[in-house]
XYZ file of C-alpha atoms in Angstrom:
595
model
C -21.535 -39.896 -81.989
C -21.864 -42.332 -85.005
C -22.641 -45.858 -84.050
C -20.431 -48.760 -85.309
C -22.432 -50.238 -88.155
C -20.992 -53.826 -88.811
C -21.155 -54.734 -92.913
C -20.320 -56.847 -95.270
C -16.552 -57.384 -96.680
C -17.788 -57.929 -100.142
C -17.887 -54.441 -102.131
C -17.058 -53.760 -105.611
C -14.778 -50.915 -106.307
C -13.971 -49.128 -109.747
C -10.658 -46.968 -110.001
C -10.771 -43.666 -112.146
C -7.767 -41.299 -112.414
C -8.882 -37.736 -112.490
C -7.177 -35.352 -115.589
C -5.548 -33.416 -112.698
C -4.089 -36.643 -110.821
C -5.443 -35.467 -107.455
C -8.861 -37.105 -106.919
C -7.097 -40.329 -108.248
C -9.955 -43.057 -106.338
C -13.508 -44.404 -106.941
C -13.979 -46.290 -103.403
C -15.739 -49.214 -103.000
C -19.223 -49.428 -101.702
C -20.158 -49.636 -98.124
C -23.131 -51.330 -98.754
C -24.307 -54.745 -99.924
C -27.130 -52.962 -101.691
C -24.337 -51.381 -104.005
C -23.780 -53.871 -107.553
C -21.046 -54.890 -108.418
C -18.858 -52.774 -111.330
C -17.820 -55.958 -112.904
C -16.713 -59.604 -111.597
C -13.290 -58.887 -111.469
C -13.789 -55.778 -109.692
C -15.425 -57.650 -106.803
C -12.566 -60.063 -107.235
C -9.543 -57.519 -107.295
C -11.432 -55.788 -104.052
C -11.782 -59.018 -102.205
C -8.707 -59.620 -102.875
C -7.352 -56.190 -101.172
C -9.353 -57.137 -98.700
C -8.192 -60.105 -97.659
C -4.808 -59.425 -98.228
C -5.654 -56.691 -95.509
C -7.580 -59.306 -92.891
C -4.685 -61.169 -93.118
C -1.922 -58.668 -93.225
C -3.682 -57.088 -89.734
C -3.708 -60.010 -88.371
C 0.341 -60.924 -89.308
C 1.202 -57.903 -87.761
C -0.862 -58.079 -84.786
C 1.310 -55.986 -82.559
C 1.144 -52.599 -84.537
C -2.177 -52.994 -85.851
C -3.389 -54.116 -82.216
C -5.933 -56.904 -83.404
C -5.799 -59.843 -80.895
C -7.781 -63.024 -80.116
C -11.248 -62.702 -80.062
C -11.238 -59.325 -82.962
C -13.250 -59.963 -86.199
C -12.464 -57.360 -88.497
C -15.204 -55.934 -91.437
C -14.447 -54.005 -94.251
C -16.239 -50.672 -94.891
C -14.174 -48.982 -97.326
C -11.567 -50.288 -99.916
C -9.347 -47.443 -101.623
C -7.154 -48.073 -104.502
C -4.546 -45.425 -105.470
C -3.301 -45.219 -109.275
C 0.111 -44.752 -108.212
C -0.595 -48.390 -106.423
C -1.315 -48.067 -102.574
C -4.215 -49.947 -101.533
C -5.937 -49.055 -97.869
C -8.805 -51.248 -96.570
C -11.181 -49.484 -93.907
C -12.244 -52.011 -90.708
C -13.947 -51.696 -88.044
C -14.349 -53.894 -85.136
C -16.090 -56.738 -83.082
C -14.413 -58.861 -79.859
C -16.515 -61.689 -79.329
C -19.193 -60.716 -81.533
C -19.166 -57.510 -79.507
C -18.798 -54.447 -81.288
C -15.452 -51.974 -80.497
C -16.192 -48.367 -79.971
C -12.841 -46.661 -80.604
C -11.685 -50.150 -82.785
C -11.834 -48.700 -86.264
C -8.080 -49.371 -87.962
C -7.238 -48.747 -91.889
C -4.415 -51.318 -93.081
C -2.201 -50.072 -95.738
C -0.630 -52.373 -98.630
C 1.166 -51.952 -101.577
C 0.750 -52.529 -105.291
C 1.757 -55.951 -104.801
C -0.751 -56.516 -101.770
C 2.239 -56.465 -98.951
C 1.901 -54.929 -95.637
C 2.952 -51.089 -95.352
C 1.408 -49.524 -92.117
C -1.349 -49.264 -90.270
C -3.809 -46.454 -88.903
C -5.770 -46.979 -85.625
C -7.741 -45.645 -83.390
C -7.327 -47.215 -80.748
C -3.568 -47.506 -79.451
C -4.242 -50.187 -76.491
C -6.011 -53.548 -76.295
C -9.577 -53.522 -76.919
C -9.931 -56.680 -74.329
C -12.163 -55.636 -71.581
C -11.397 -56.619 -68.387
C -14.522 -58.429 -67.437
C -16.153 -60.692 -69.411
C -19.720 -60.538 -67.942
C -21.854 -57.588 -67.127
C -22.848 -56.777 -63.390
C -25.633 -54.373 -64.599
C -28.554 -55.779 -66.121
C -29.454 -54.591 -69.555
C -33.093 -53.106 -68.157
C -31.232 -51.118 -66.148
C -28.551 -49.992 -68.132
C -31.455 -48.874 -70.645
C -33.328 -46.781 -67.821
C -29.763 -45.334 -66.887
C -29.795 -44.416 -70.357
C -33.107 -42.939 -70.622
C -32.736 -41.087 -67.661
C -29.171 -39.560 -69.234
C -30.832 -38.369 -72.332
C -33.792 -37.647 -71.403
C -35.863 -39.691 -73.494
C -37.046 -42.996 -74.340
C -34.956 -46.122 -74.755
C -35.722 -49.512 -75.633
C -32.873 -52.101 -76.132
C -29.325 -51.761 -74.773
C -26.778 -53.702 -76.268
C -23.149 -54.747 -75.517
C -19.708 -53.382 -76.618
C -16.271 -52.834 -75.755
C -15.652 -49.291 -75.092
C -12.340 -48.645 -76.359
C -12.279 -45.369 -76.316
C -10.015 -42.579 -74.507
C -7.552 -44.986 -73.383
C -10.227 -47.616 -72.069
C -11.161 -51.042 -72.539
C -14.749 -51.752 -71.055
C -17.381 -53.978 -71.234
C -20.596 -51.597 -71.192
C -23.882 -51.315 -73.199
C -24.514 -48.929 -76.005
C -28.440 -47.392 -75.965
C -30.262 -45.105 -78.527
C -32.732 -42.695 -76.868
C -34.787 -40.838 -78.660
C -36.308 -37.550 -76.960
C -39.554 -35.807 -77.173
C -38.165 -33.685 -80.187
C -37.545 -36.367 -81.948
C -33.642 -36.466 -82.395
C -31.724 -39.101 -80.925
C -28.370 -39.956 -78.890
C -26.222 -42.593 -77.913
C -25.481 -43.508 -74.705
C -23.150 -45.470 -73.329
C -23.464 -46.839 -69.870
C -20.300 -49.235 -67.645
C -21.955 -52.181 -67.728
C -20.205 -52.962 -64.377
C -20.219 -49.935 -62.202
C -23.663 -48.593 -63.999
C -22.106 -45.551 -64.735
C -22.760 -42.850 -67.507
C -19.743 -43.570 -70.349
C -20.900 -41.163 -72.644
C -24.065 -39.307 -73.752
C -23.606 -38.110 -77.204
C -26.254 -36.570 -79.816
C -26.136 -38.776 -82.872
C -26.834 -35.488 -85.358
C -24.445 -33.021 -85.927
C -26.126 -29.453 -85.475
C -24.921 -26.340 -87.434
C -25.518 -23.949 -84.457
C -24.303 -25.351 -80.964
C -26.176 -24.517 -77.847
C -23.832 -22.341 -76.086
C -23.793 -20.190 -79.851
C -27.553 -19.995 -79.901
C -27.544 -19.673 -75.656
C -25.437 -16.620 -76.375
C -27.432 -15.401 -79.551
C -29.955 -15.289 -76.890
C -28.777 -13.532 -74.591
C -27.228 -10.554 -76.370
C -30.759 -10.432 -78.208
C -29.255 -10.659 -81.636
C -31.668 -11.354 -84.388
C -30.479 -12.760 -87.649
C -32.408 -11.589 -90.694
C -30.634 -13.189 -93.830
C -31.299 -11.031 -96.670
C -32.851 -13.283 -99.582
C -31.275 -13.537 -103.434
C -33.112 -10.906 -105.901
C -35.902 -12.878 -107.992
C -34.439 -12.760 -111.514
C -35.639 -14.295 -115.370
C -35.633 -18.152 -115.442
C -32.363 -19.011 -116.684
C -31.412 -18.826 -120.073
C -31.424 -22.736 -121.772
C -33.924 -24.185 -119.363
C -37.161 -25.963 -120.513
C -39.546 -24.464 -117.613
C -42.264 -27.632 -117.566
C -40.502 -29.783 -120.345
C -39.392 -32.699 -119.574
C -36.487 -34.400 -121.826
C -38.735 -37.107 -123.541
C -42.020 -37.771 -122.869
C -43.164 -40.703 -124.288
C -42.384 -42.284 -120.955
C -42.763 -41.597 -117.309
C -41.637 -40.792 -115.038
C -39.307 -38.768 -116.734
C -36.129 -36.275 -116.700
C -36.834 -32.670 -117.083
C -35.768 -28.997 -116.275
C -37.184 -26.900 -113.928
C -36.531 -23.429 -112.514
C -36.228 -22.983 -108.559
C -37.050 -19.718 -106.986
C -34.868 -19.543 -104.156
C -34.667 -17.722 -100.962
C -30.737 -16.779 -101.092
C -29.242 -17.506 -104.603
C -31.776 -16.183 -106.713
C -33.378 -18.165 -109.590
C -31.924 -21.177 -110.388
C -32.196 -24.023 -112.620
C -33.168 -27.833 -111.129
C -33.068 -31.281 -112.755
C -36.658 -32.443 -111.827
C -38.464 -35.805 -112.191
C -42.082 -35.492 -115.119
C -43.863 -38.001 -113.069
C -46.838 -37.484 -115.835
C -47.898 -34.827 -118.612
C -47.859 -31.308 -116.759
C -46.840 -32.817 -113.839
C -43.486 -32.663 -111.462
C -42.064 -33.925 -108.393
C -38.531 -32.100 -107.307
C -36.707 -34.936 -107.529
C -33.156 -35.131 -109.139
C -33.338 -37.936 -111.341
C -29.660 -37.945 -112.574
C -27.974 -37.576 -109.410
C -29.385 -40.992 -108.244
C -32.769 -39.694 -106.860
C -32.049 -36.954 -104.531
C -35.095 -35.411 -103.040
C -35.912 -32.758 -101.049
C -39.125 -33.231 -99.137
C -41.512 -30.961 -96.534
C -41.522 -32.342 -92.743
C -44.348 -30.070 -92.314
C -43.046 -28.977 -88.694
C -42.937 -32.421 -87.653
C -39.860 -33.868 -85.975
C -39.607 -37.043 -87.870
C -36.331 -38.925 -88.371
C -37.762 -40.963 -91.167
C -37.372 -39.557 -94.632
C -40.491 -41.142 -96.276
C -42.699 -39.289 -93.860
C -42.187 -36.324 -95.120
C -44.135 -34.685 -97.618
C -43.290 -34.886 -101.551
C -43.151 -31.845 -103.166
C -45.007 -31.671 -106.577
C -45.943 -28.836 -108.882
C -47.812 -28.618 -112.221
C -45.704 -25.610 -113.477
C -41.736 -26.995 -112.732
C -41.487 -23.420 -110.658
C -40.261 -24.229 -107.315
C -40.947 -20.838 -104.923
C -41.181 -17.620 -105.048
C -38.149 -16.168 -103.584
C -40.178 -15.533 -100.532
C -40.750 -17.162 -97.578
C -44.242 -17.119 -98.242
C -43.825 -20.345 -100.429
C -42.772 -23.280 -98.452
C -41.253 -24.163 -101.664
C -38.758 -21.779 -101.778
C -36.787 -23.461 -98.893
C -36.979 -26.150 -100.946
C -35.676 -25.388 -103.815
C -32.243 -23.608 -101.886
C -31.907 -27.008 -100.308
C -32.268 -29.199 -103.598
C -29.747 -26.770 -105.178
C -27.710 -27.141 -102.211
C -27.401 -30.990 -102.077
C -26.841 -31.527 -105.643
C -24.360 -28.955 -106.080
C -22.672 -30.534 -103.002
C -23.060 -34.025 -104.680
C -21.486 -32.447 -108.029
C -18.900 -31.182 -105.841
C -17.349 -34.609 -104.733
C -18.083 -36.542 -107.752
C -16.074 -34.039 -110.063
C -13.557 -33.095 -107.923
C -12.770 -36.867 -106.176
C -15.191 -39.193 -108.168
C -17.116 -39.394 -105.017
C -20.709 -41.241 -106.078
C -22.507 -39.766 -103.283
C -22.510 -38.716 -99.739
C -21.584 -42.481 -98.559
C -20.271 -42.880 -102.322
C -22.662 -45.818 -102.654
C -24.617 -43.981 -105.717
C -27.224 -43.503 -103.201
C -29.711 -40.488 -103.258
C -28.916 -37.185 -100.892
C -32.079 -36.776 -98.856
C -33.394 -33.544 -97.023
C -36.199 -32.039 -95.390
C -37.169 -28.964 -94.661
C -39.780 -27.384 -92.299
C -38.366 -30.084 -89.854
C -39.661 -29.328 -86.707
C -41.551 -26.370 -84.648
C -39.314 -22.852 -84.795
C -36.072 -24.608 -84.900
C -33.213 -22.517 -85.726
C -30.633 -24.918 -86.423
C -29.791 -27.110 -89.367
C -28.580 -30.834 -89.150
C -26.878 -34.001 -90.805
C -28.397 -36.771 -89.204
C -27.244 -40.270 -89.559
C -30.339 -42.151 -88.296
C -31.957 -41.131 -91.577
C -29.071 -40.222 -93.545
C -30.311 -36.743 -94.990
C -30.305 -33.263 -94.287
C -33.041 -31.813 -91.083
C -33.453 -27.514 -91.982
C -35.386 -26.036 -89.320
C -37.319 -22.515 -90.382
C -35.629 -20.526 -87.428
C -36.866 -19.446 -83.847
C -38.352 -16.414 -85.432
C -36.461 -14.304 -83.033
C -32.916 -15.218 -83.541
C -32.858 -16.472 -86.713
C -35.874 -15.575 -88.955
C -35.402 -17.631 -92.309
C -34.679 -21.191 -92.810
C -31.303 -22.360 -92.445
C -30.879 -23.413 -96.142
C -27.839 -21.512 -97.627
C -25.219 -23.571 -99.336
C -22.620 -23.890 -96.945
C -24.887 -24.642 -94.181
C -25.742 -27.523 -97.030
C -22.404 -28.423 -97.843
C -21.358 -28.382 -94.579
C -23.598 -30.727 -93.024
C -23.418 -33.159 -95.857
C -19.684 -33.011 -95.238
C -20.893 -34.290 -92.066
C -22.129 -37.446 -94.131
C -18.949 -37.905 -95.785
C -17.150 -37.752 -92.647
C -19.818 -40.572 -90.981
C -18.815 -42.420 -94.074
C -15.355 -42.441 -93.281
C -12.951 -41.336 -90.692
C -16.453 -41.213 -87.901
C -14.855 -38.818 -85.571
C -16.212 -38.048 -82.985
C -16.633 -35.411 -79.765
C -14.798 -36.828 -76.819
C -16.861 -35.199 -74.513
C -20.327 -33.754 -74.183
C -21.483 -31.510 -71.780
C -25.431 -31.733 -70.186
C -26.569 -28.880 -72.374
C -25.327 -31.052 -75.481
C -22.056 -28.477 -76.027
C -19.473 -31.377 -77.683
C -15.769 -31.116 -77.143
C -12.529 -32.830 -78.320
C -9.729 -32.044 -81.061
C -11.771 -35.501 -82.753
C -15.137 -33.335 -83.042
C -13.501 -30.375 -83.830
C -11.525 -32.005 -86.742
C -14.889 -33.377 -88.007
C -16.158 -29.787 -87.832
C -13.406 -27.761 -89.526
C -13.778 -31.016 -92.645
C -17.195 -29.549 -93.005
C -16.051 -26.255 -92.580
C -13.535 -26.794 -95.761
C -15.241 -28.677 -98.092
C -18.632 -26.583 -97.739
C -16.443 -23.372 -98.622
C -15.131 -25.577 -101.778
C -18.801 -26.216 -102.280
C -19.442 -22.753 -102.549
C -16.208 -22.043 -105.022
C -17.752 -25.013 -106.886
C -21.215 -23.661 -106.996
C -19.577 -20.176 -108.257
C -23.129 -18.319 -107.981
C -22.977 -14.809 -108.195
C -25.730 -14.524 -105.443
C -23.491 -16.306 -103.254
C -19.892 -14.936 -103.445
C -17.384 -17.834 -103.209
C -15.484 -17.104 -100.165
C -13.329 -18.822 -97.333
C -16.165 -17.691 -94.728
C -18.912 -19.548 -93.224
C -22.741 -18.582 -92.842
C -21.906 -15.026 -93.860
C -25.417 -15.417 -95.878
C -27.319 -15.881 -92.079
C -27.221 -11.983 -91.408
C -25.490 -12.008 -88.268
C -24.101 -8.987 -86.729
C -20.464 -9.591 -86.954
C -21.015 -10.809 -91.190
C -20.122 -14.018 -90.842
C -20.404 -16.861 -88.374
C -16.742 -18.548 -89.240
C -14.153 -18.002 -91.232
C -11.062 -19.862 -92.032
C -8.458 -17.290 -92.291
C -8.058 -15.615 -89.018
C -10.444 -17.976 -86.808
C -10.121 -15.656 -83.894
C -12.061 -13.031 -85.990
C -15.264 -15.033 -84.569
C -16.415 -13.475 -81.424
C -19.565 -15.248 -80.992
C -17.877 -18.686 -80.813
C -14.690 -17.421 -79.493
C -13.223 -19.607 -82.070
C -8.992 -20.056 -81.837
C -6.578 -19.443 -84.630
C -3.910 -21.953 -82.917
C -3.300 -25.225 -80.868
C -2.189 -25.567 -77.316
C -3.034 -28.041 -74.893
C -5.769 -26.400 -73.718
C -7.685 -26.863 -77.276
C -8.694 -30.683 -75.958
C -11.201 -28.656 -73.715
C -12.487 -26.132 -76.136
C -16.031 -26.658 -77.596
C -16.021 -28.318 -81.208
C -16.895 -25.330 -83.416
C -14.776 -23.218 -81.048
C -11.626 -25.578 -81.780
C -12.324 -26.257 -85.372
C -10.539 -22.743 -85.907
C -6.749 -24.702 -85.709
C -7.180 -27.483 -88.511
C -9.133 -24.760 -90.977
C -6.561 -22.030 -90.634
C -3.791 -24.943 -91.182
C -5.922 -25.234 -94.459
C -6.595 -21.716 -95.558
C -3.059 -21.383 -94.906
C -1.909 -24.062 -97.058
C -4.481 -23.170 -100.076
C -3.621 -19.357 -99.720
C -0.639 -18.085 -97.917
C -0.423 -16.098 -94.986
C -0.803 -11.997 -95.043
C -3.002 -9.699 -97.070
C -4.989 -10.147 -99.868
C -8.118 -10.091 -101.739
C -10.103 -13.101 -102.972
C -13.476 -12.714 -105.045
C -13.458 -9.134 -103.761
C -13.526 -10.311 -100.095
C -10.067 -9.010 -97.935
C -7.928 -11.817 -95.608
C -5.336 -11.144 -93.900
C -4.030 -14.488 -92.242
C -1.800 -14.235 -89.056
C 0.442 -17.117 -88.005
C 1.924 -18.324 -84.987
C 5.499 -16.843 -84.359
C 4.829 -15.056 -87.587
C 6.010 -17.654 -89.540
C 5.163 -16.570 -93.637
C 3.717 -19.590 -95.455
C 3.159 -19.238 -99.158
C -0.199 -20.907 -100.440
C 0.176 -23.942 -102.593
C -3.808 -23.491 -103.972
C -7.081 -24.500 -103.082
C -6.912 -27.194 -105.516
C -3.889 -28.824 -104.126
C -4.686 -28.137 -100.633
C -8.627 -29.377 -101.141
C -6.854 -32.714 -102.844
C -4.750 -33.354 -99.950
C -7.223 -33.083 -97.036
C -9.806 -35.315 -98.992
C -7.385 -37.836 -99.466
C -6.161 -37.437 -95.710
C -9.371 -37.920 -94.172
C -10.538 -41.184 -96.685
C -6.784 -42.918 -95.753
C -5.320 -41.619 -92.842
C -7.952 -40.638 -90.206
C -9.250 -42.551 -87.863
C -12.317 -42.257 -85.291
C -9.910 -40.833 -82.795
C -7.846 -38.393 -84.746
C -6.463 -34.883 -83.170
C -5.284 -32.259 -84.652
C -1.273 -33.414 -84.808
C -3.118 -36.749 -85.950
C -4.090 -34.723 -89.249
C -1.074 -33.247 -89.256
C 0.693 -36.837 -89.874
C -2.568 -38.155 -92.169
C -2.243 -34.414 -94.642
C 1.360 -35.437 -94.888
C 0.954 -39.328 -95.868
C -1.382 -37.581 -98.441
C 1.044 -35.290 -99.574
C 3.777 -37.495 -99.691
C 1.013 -39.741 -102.154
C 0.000 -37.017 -104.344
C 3.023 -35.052 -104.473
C 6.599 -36.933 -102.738
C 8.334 -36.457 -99.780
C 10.625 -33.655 -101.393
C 8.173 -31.710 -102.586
C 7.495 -28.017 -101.898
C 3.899 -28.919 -101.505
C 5.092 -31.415 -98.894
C 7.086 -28.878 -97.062
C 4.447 -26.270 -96.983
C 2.041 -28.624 -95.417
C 4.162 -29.176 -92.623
C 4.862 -24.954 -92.589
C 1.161 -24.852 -92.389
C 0.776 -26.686 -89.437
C 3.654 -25.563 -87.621
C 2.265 -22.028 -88.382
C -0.727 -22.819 -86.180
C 1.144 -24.321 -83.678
C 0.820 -28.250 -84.282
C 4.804 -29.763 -84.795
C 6.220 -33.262 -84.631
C 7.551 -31.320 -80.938
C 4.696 -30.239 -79.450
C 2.606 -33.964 -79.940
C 1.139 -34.788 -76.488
C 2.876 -38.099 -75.257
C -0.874 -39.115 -74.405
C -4.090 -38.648 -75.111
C -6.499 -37.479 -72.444
């Protein structure tokens, strides 16, 4: 669940063009915090966006904005071949829309050329005043999730077809981690009860872990020379502090690597990144904490970070810091994305979070990364390899953008819904392409996912022949029945439509690691390349997805971006409509309604 955070309209945006032409867009800060590029940056962005505000509001019956609806800008995205799209989300009465999120679309020339929304109904709700009093709506809450709640207050629950007047409440449990619940705020009733971090490992995955007594024991990168170049202990310039310098991380899965550190005196370090805008990495020390300056700074006299064993709480460390930053140089070379919210805001994690948790996390309440050291039974190592990293930062992006969502969640906290699944087949992708970014020979690059955790069946994921995934039972394509399939489980349509775009379908051998993609009706799709295929799907979830978007939803939003990038008439064009098709998601098939 990501709750609607209301900001300002006035962001600054600068436009790059990458020497490829596919990342093509700087976006404009979310943030007030953010400063301005130059003054007539912020003045070309404001006026995008109120060309938008007033464009929405022109064309009231397809973008659905009515009476009542204020609109606020989160993201503003300029194109160099001249589209502009303006990101809103919602408030009716001051009240804020679940489900009201909408991007406008305009031209070079700042005219009106579509719309994408999540909701497709009113967002009026039916009553004006709530029957249920917000105490109880916040021990309804409680009682939900299990936890502790404190203030309730009231939206418009737009969602799934609806338009309600109910109260939105964050409990937080005895662990720690929070969720958002949303109770009728006339009948009393349970809306939805939805964690608010997105976990690597579902429930019903470690629940069946469990019970076939699997144990996971990830074997750890070999312990090599510090790398050749780096300046073990010496920091850039020293005559002032704190200060940029090199260090060398001893990691517990890609070996030795080297770090950017922060010289916060003469002979001494924190591991802090001080050119990719602060990131951190710091040491929960088991506790459950949500709040990122709680946890522990990590500091060393040496500029070694671990041992390569887990006999150094460092070590987990460093894997995460090398994680995050090669996730954050991910994005910014390949789409000129300035961090995880592209706000040139630090990437945060901690590790040790928590007492023999065997999970990983993105969680929104503190924006940064939560690694939990494993159960000790299941999974014996910390969850910090790199596509468990870029994955869950992913996660981040996605909260930055699109915010889709589960539809559904189940009482043991199993999420479901083609919107959730979408979100986790995005993380899915783009932590692969962090790994074929990374290109560490400790780490093949490969189009699988958590085949570093040492589970039985060598991988947890993988995006060429879903189905391969036992543990999840995780489905290669769509049918009607994927709305009720568990998120991770249904992720496997969206990420084969990928893999099949970037590679083809059929045999063959990648980085020494053998695919052999099938396809629905045996339709034979020839690969356009990752490149092409990563460019598209970026650029479809930053313009054309929504809160609410399925799976024939990013069908329509990977063709808008092809159509961008590439033309309407273009071979890369047709094969990303082959590539859907071949997993069963057509123009035909598109449910008249959504559930």
């Amino acid at each position: 669940m990501r709750r609607p955070h209301i900001r300002s309209v006035a962001v600054a945006v600068a436009v790059t063009t990458a020497a490829t032409g596919l990342a093509g867009t700087a976006f404009a800060s979310p943030s007030k915090a953010v400063g301005r590029t130059s003054a007539s940056a912020a003045m070309a962005t404001s006026a995008v966006v109120r060309a938008a505000h007033t464009a929405a509001f022109a064309h009231a019956s397809a973008t659905g904005v009515s009476k009542g609806d204020e609109l606020h800008a989160q993201d503003v995205m300029i194109d160099p071949e001249g589209a502009r799209h303006v990101r809103f989300v919602r408030t009716h009465n001051g009240m804020p829309v679940l489900g009201g999120d909408l991007v406008v679309h305009l031209n070079r020339q700042l005219a009106y050329t579509g719309v994408t929304r999540a909701a497709d109904h009113s967002v009026k709700p039916t009553a004006a005043r709530a029957k249920v009093s917000a105490a109880r709506a916040v021990a309804k809450a409680a009682k939900a999730a299990k936890g502790h709640a404190a203030h309730a207050e009231l939206v418009v629950d737009a969602r799934e077809g609806a338009s309600a007047l109910a109260y939105q409440v964050t409990v937080t449990g005895a662990d720690g981690t929070s969720s958002t619940v949303v109770v009728d705020a006339l009948s009393g009733a349970v809306r939805s009860n939805t964690p608010d971090s997105d976990q690597f490992l579902s429930p019903k995955l470690l629940a069946e872990l469990h019970k076939n007594g699997e144990s996971a024991d990830p074997a750890t990168g070999t312990v090599a020379a510090a790398p050749s170049g780096l300046l073990t202990g010496r920091p850039y310039s020293a005559a002032h502090y704190p200060a940029t310098a090199h260090g060398t991380g001893k990691t517990l899965f890609v070996g030795n690597v080297g770090l950017t550190t922060t010289a916060t005196s003469r002979g001494h370090y924190q591991l802090k990144d001080p050119t990719r805008y602060g990131t951190e990495v710091r040491d929960a020390k088991g506790s459950y904490t949500e709040k990122f300056s709680s946890g522990t700074k990590f500091t060393s006299t040496s500029n070694v970070w671990g041992n390569g064993k887990t006999t150094s709480r460092t070590s987990a460390a460093a894997d995460a810091q090398y994680g995050i930053t090669k996730t954050l140089d991910f994005y910014k070379n390949t789409f000129k994305r300035k961090g995880i919210a592209n706000n040139s805001k630090a990437a945060q994690g901690m590790v040790h979070w928590g007492n023999k948790v065997a999970n990983a996390f993105w969680d929104p309440t503190c924006n940064c990364m939560l690694y939990g050291d494993g159960d000790g039974q299941t999974f014996k190592k910390p969850l910090v390899v790199i596509d468990v990293t870029g994955h869950e930062l992913t996660h981040g992006v996605v909260e930055a953008t699109a915010k889709l969502e589960p539809t559904y969640v189940d009482p043991d906290g199993n999420q479901y819904g083609e919107p959730g699944a979408l979100n986790e087949s995005l993380a899915d992708i783009f932590g692969s392409n962090v790994e074929f970014y990374a290109k560490n020979s400790h780490d093949n690059p490969d189009y699988l996912i958590g085949e570093k955790l040492g589970l039985a069946q060598k991988f947890l994921r993988r995006l060429d022949h879903p189905s391969l995934d036992k543990l999840e039972g995780t489905i290669d394509y769509w049918s009607p029945d994927t709305y009720y399939t568990e998120v991770h489980a249904g992720s496997g349509v969206s990420s084969h439509a990928y893999y099949l775009l970037a590679e083809g379908s059929g045999k063959k051998t990648i980085n020494k690691v053998k695919y052999d993609s099938p396809t629905y009706h045996h339709i034979a799709v020839k690969g356009i390349g990752r490149t092409k295929a990563t460019a598209i799907f970026y650029r479809a979830l930053t313009r054309y997805m929504v809160s609410t978007t399925d799976f024939h939803g990013a069908r329509v939003a990977t063709l808008k971006a092809a159509k961008d990038l590439y033309g309407v008439h273009s071979t890369t064009y047709k094969t990303v409509d082959k590539a859907w098709a071949a997993v069963n998601v057509t123009a035909a098939n598109t449910p008249k309604a959504h559930h």
